[in-house]
PDB file of C-alpha atoms in Angstrom:
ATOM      1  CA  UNK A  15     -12.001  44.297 -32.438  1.00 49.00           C
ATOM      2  CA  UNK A  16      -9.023  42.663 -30.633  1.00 69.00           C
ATOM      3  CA  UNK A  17      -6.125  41.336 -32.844  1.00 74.00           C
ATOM      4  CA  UNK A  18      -7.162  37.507 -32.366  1.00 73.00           C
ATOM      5  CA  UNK A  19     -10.608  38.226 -33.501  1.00 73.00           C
ATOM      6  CA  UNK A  20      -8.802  39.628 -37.313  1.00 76.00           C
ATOM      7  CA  UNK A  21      -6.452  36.735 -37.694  1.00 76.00           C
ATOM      8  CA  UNK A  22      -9.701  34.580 -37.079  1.00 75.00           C
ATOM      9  CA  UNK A  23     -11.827  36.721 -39.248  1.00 75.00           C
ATOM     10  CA  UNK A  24      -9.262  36.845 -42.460  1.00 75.00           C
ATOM     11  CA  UNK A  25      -8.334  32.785 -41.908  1.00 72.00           C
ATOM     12  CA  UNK A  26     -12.157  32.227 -42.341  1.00 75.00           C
ATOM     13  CA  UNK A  27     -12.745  34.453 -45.007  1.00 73.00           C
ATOM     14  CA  UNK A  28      -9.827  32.778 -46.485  1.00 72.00           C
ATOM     15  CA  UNK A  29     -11.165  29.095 -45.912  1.00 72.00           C
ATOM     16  CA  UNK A  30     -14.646  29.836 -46.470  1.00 70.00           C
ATOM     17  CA  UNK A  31     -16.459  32.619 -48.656  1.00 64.00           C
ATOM     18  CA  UNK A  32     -17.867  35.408 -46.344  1.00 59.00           C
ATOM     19  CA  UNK A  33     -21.530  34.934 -47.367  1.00 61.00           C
ATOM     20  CA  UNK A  34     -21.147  31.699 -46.150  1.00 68.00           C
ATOM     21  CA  UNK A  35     -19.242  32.278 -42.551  1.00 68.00           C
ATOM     22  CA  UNK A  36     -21.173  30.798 -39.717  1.00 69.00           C
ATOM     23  CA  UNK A  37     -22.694  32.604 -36.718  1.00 71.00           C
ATOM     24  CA  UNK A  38     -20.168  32.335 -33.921  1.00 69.00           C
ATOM     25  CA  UNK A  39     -20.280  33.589 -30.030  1.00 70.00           C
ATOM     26  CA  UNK A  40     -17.205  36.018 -29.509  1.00 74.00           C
ATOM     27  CA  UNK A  41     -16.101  34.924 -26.088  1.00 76.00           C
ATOM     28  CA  UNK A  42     -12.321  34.078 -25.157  1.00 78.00           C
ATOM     29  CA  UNK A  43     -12.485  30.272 -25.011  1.00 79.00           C
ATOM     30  CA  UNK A  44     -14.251  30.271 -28.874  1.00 78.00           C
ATOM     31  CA  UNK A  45     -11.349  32.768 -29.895  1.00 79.00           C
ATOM     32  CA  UNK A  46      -8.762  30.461 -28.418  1.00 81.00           C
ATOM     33  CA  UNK A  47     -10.267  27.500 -29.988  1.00 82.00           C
ATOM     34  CA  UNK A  48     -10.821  29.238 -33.431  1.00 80.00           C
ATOM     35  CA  UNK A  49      -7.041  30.820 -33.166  1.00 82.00           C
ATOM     36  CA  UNK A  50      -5.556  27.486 -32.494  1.00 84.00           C
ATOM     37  CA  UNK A  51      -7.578  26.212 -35.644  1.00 83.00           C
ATOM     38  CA  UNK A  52      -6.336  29.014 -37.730  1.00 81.00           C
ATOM     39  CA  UNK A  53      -2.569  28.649 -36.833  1.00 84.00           C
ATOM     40  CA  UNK A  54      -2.777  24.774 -37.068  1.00 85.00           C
ATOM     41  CA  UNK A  55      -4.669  25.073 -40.783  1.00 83.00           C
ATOM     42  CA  UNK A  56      -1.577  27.822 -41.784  1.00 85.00           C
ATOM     43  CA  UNK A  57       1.229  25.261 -40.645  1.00 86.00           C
ATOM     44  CA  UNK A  58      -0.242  22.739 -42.839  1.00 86.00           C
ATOM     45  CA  UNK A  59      -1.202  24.227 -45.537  1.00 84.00           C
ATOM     46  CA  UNK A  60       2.791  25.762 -45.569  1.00 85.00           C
ATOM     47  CA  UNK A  61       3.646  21.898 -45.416  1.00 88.00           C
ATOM     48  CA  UNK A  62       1.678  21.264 -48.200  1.00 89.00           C
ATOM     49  CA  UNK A  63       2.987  23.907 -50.201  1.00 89.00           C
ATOM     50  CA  UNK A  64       6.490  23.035 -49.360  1.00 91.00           C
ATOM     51  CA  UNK A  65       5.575  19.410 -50.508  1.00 89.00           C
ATOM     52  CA  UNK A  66       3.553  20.055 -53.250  1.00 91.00           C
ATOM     53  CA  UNK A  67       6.775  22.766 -54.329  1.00 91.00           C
ATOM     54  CA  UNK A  68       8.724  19.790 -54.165  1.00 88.00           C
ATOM     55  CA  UNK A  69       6.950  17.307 -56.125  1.00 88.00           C
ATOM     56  CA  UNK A  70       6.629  19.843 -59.398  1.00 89.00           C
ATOM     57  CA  UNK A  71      10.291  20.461 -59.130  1.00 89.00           C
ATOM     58  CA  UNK A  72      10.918  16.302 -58.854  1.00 84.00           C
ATOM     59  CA  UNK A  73       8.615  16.447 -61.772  1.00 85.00           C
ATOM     60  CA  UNK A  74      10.367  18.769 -63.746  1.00 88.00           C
ATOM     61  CA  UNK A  75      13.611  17.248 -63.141  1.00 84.00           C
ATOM     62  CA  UNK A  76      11.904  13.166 -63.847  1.00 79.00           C
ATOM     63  CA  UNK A  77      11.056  15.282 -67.016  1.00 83.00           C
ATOM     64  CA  UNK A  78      14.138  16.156 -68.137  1.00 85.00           C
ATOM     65  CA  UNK A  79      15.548  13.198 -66.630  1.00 78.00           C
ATOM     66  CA  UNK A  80      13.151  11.292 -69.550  1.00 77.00           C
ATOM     67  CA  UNK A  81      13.841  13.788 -72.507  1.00 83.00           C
ATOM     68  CA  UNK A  82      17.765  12.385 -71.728  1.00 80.00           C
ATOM     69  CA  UNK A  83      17.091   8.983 -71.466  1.00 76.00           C
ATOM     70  CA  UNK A  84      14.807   9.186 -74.998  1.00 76.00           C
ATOM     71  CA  UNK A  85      17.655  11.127 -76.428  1.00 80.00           C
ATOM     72  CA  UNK A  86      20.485   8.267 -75.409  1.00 73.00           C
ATOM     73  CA  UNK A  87      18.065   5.445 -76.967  1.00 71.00           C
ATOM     74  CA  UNK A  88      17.079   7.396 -79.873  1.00 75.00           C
ATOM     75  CA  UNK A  89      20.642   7.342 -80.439  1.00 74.00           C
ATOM     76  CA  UNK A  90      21.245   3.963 -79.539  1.00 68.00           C
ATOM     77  CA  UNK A  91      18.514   3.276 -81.908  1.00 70.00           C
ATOM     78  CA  UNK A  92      16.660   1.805 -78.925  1.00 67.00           C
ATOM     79  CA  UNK A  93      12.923   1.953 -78.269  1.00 67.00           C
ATOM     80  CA  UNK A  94      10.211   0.359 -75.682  1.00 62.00           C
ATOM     81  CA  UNK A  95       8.863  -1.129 -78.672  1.00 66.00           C
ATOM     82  CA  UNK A  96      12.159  -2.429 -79.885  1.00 67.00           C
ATOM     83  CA  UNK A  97      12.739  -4.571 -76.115  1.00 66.00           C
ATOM     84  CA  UNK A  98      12.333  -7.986 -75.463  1.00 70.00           C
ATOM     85  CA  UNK A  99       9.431  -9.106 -73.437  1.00 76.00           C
ATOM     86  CA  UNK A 100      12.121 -10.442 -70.507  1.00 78.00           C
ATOM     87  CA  UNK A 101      13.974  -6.884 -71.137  1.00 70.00           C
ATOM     88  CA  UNK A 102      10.277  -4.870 -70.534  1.00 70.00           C
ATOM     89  CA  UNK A 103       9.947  -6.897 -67.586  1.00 77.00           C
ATOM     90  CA  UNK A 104      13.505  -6.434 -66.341  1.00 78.00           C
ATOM     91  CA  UNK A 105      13.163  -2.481 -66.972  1.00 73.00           C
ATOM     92  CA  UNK A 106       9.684  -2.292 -64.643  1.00 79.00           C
ATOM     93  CA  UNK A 107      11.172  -4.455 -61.970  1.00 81.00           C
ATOM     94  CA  UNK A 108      13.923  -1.706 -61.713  1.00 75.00           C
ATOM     95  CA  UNK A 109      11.858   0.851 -61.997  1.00 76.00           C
ATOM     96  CA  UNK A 110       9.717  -1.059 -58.816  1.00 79.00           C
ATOM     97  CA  UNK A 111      13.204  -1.498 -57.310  1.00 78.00           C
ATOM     98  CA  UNK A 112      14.045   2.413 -57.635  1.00 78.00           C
ATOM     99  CA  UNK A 113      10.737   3.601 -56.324  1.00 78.00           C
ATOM    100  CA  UNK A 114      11.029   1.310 -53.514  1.00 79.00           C
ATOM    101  CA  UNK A 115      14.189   2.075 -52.682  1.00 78.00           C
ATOM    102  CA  UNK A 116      13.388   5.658 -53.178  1.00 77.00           C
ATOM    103  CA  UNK A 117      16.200   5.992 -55.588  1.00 76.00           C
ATOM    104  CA  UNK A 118      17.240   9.041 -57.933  1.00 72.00           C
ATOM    105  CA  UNK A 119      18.229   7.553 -60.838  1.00 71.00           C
ATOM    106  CA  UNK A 120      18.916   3.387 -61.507  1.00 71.00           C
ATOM    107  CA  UNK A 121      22.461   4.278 -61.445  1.00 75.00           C
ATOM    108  CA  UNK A 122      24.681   1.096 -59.873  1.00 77.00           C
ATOM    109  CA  UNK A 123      25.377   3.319 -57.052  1.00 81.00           C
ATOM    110  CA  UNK A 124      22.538   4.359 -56.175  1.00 79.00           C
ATOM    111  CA  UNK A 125      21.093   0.922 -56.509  1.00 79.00           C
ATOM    112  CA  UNK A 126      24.073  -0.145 -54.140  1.00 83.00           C
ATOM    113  CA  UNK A 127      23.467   2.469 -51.481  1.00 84.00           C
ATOM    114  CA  UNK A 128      19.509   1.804 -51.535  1.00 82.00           C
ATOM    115  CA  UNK A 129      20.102  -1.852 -51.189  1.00 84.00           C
ATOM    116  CA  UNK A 130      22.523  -0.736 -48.256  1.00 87.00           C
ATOM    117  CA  UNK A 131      20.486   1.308 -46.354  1.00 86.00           C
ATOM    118  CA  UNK A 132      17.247  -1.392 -46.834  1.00 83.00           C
ATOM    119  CA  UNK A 133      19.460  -3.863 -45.626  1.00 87.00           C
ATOM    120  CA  UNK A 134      20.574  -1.487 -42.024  1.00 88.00           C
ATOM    121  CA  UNK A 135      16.612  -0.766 -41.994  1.00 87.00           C
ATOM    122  CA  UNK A 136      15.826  -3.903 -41.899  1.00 87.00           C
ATOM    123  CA  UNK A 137      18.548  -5.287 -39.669  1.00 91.00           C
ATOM    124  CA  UNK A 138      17.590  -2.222 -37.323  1.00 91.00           C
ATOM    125  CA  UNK A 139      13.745  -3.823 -37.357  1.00 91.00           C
ATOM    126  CA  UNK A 140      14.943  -7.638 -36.793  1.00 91.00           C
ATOM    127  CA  UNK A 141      16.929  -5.904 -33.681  1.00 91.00           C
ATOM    128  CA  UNK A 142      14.190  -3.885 -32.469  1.00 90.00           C
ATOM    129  CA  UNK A 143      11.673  -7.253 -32.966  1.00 90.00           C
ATOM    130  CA  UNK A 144      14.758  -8.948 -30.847  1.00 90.00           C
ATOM    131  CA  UNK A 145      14.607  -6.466 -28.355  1.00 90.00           C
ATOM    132  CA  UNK A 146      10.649  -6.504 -28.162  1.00 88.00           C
ATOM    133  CA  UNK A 147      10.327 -10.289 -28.133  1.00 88.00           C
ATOM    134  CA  UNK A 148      12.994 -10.163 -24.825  1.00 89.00           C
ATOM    135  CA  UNK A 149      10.600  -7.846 -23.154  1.00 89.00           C
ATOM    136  CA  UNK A 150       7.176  -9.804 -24.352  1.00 84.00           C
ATOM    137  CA  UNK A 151       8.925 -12.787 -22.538  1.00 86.00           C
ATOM    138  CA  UNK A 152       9.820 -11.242 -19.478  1.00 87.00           C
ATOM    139  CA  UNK A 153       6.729  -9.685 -19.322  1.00 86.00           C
ATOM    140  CA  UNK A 154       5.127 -12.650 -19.667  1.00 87.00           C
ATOM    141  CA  UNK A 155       7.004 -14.630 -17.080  1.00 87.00           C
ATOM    142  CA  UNK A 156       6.260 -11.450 -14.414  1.00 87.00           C
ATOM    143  CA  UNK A 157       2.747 -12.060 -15.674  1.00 86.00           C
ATOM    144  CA  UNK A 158       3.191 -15.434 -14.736  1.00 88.00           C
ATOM    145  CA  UNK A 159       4.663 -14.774 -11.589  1.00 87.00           C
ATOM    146  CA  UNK A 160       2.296 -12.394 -10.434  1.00 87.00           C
ATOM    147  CA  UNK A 161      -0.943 -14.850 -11.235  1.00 87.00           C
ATOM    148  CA  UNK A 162       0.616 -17.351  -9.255  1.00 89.00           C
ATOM    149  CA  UNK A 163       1.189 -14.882  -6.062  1.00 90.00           C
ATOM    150  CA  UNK A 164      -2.266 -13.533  -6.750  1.00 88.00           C
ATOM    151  CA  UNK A 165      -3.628 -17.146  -6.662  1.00 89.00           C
ATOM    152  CA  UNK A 166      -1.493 -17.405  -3.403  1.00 90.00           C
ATOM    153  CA  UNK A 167      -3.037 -14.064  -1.974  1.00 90.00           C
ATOM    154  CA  UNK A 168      -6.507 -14.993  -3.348  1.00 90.00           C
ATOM    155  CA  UNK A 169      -6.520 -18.759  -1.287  1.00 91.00           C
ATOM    156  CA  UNK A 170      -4.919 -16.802   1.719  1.00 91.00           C
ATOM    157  CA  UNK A 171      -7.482 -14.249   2.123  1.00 90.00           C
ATOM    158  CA  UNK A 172     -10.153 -17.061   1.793  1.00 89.00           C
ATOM    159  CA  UNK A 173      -8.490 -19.354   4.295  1.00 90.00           C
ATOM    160  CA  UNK A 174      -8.502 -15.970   6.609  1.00 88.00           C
ATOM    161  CA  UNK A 175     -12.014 -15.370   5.459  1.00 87.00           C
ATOM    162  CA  UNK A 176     -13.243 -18.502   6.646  1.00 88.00           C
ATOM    163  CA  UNK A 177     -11.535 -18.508  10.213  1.00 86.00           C
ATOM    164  CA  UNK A 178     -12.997 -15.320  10.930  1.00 83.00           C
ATOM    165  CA  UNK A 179     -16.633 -16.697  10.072  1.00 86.00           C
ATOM    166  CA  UNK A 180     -15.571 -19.331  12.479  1.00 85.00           C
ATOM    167  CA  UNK A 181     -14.123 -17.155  15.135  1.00 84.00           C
ATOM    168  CA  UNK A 182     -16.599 -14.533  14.961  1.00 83.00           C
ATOM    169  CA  UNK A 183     -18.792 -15.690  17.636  1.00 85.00           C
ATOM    170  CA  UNK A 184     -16.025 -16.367  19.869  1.00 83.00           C
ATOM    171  CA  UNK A 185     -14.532 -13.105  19.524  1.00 82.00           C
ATOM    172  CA  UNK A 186     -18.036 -11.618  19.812  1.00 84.00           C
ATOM    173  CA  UNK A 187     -18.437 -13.384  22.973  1.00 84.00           C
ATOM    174  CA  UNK A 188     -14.875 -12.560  24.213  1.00 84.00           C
ATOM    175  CA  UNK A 189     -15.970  -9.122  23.336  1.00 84.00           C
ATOM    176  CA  UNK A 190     -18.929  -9.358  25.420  1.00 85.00           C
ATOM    177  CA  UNK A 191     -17.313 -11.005  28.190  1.00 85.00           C
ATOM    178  CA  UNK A 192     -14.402  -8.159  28.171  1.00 87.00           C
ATOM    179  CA  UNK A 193     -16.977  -5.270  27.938  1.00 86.00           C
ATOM    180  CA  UNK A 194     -19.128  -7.103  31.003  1.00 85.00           C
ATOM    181  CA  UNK A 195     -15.673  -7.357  33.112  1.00 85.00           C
ATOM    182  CA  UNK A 196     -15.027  -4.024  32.270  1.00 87.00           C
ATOM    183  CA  UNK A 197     -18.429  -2.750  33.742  1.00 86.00           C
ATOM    184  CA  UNK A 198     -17.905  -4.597  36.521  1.00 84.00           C
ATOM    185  CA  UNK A 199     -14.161  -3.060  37.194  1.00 86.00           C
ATOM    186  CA  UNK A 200     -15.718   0.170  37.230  1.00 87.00           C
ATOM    187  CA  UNK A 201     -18.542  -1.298  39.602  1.00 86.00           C
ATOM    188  CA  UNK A 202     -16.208  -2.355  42.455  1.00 84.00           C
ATOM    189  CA  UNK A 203     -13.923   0.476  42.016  1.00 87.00           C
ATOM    190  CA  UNK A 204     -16.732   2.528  42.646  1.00 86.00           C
ATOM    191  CA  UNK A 205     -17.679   0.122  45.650  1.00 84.00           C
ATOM    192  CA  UNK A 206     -13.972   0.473  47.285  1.00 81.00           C
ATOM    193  CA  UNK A 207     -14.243   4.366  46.596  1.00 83.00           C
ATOM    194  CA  UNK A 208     -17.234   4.162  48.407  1.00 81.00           C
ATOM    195  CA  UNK A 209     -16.827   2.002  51.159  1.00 76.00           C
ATOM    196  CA  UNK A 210     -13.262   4.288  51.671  1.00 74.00           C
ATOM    197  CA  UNK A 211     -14.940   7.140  52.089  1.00 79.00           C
ATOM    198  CA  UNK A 212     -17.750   5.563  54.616  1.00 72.00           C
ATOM    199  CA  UNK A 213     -14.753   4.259  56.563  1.00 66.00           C
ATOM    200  CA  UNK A 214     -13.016   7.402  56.591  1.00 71.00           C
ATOM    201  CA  UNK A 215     -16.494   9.115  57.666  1.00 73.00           C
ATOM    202  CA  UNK A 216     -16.572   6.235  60.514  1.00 65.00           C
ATOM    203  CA  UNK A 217     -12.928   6.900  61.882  1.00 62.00           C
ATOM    204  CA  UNK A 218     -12.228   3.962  62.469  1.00 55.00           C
ATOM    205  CA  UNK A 219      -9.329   2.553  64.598  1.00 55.00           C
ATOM    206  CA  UNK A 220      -6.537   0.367  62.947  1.00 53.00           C
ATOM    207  CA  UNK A 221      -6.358  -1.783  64.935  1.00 52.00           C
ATOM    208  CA  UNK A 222      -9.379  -3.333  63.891  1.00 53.00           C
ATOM    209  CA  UNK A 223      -8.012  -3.930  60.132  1.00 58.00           C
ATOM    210  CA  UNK A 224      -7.246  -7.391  58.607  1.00 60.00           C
ATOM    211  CA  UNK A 225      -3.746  -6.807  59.019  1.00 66.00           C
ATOM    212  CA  UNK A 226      -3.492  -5.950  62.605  1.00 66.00           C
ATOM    213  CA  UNK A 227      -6.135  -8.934  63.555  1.00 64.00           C
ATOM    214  CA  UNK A 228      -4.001 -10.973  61.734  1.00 72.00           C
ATOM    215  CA  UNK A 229      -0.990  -9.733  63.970  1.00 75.00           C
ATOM    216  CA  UNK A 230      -2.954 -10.444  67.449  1.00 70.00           C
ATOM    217  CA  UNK A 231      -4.105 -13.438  66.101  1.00 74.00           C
ATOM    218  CA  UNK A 232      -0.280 -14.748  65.513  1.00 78.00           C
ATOM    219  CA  UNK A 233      -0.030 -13.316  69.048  1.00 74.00           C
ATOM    220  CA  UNK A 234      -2.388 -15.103  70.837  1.00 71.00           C
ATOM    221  CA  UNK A 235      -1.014 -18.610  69.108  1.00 77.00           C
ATOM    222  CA  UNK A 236       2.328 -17.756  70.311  1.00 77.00           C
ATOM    223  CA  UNK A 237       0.730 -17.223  74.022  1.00 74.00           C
ATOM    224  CA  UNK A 238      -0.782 -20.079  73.744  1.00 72.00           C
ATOM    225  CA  UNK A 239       2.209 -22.401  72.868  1.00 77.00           C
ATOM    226  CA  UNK A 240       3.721 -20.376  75.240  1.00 72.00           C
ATOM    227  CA  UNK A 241       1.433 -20.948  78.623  1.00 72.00           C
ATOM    228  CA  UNK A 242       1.258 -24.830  77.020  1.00 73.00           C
ATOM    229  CA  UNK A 243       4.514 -25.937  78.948  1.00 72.00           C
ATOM    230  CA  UNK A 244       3.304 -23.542  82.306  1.00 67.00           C
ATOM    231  CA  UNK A 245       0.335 -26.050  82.512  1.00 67.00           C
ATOM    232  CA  UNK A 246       2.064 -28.843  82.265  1.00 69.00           C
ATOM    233  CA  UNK A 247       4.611 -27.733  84.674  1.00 65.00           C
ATOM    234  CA  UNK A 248       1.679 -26.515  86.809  1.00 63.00           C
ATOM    235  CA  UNK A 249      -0.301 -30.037  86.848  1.00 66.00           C
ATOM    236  CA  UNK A 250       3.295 -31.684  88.186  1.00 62.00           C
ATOM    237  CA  UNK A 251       3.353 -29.338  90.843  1.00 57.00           C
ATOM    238  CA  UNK A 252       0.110 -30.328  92.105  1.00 59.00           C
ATOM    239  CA  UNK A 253       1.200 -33.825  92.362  1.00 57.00           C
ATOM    240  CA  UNK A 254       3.737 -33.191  94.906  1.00 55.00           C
ATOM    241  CA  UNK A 255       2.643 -33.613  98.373  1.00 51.00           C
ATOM    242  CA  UNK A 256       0.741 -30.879 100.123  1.00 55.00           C
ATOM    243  CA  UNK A 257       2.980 -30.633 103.127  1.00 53.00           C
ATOM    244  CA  UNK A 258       5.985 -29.438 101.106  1.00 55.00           C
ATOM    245  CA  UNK A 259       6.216 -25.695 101.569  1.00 67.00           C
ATOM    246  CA  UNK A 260       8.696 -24.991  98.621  1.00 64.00           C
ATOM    247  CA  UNK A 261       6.415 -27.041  96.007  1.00 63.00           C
ATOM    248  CA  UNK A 262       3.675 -24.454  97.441  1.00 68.00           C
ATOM    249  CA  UNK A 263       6.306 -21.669  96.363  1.00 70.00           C
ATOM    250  CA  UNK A 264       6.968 -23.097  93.067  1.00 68.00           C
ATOM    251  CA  UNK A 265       3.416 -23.690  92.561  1.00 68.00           C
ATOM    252  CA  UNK A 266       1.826 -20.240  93.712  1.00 74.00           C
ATOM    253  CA  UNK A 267       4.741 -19.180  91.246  1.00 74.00           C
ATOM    254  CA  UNK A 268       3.264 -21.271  88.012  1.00 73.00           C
ATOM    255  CA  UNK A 269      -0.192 -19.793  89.267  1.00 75.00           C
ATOM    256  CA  UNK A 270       1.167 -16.516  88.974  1.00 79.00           C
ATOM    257  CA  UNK A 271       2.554 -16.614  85.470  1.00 76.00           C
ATOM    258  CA  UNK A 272      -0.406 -18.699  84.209  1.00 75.00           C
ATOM    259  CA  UNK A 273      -3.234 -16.046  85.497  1.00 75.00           C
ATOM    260  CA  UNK A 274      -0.727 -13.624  83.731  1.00 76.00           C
ATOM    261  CA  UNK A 275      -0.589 -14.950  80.666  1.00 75.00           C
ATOM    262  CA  UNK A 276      -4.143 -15.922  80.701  1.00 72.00           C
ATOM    263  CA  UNK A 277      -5.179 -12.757  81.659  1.00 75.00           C
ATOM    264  CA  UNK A 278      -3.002 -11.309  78.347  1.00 73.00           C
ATOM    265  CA  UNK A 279      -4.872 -13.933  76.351  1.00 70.00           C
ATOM    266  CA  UNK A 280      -7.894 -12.989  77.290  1.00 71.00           C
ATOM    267  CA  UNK A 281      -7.212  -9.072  76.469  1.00 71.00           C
ATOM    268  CA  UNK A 282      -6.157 -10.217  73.132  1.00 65.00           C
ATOM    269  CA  UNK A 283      -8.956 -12.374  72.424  1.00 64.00           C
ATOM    270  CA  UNK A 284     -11.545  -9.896  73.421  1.00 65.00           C
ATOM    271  CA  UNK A 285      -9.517  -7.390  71.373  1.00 62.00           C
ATOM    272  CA  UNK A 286      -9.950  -9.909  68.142  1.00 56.00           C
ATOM    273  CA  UNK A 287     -13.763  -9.650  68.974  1.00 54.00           C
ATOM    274  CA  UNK A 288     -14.325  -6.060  69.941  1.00 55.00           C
TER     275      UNK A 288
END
């Protein structure tokens, strides 16, 4: 048997007669429980001794207090009996006065320092009821404060409550719309992989792309304004009479550079279509 088990053993044979001890399971959280119980019931019942020690000897000493008090009014020739009705009543409210006060004796010190100290306990509770009244009114003006901003919140979060019921199906549909876009993204990119890769299988020239068409097509317009003035220099020369040998020149000349040109237009042009 452990030590905690005796301590708890004794304090219950102590407390309770050991016929009478209850049936209890031996395990460590009962011990702790029942050890905690038997060192608690010990501190009080010291306590109470030291109390109850203290009240015989106040007793004893209100006893002899008494047997001095009788022996001063025997000799004063002075009895309860003997007193007024107004001086019976003063003597038990200073007897009401001394308890309260928790007084020794009725002594006009002791009355003096009792009234003293009442008065700083009481001056110490009207500060303290200061003190707690300043903090009941702050907290009630944060109280205040905070209903209002929760009001605020509450209305907010409504408001925001109800634009999202109306915005839902427009973000819904957005949503839709962005997911659909999205698909299709992926769609042509996989279309421009693909039709990268045929071209690459094709090997095909570069001349033929947009940019190069575009190129020989700005070409071709600047052959054309170019041969533009040839013709019309060309038709003049055909005006001039037939018998003049140099406007033969000049003209087999303008022939010359027009079938050249032409002939460059025409490679270009059939390049645009090839």
């Amino acid at each position: 048997m452990d030590q905690d088990h005796i301590k708890v053993k004794l304090w219950l044979e102590d407390v309770i007669q050991e016929d009478s001890i209850p049936q209890y399971e031996i395990n460590s959280k009962t011990m702790s429980i029942l050890t905690q119980l038997a060192e608690r019931n010990k501190r009080i019942n010291s306590d109470t001794e030291i109390v109850a020690e203290d009240m015989r000897q106040k007793a004893v000493e209100y006893d002899l207090e008494a047997q001095r008090m009788q022996k001063v009014l025997d000799y004063l020739g002075l009895s309860l009996s003997s007193l007024s009705q107004s001086g019976d009543h003063s003597i038990k409210i200073l007897s009401d006065i001394a308890l309260l006060l928790g007084l020794k004796d009725c002594t006009s010190s002791s009355l003096l320092l009792g009234i003293i100290n009442q008065s700083r306990t009481l001056n110490k509770v009207l500060d303290d009821r200061a003190e707690e009244s300043s903090i009941y009114s702050k907290l009630i003006s944060k109280t205040k404060s905070a209903l209002v901003q929760a009001n605020s919140l509450q209305r907010t979060f409504e408001s925001l409550e109800e634009q999202h019921t109306l915005h839902k199906p427009v973000l819904e549909k957005r949503s839709h719309e962005t997911e659909f876009f999205h698909n299709k993204a992926k769609q042509y990119h996989k279309i421009v992989r693909e039709a990268e890769e045929y071209q690459k299988s094709l090997r095909l020239e570069s001349s033929i792309f947009h940019e190069n068409l575009v190129k020989k097509s700005e070409d071709v317009n600047y052959l054309k304004e170019k041969s533009k003035p040839l013709k019309d220099k060309l038709e003049i020369y055909q005006d001039l009479p037939p018998d003049l040998s140099l406007a033969k020149v000049k003209v087999e000349e303008a022939k010359l550079q027009l079938a050249r040109l032409e002939e460059q237009l025409s490679s270009n042009i059939n390049m645009l279509h090839s």
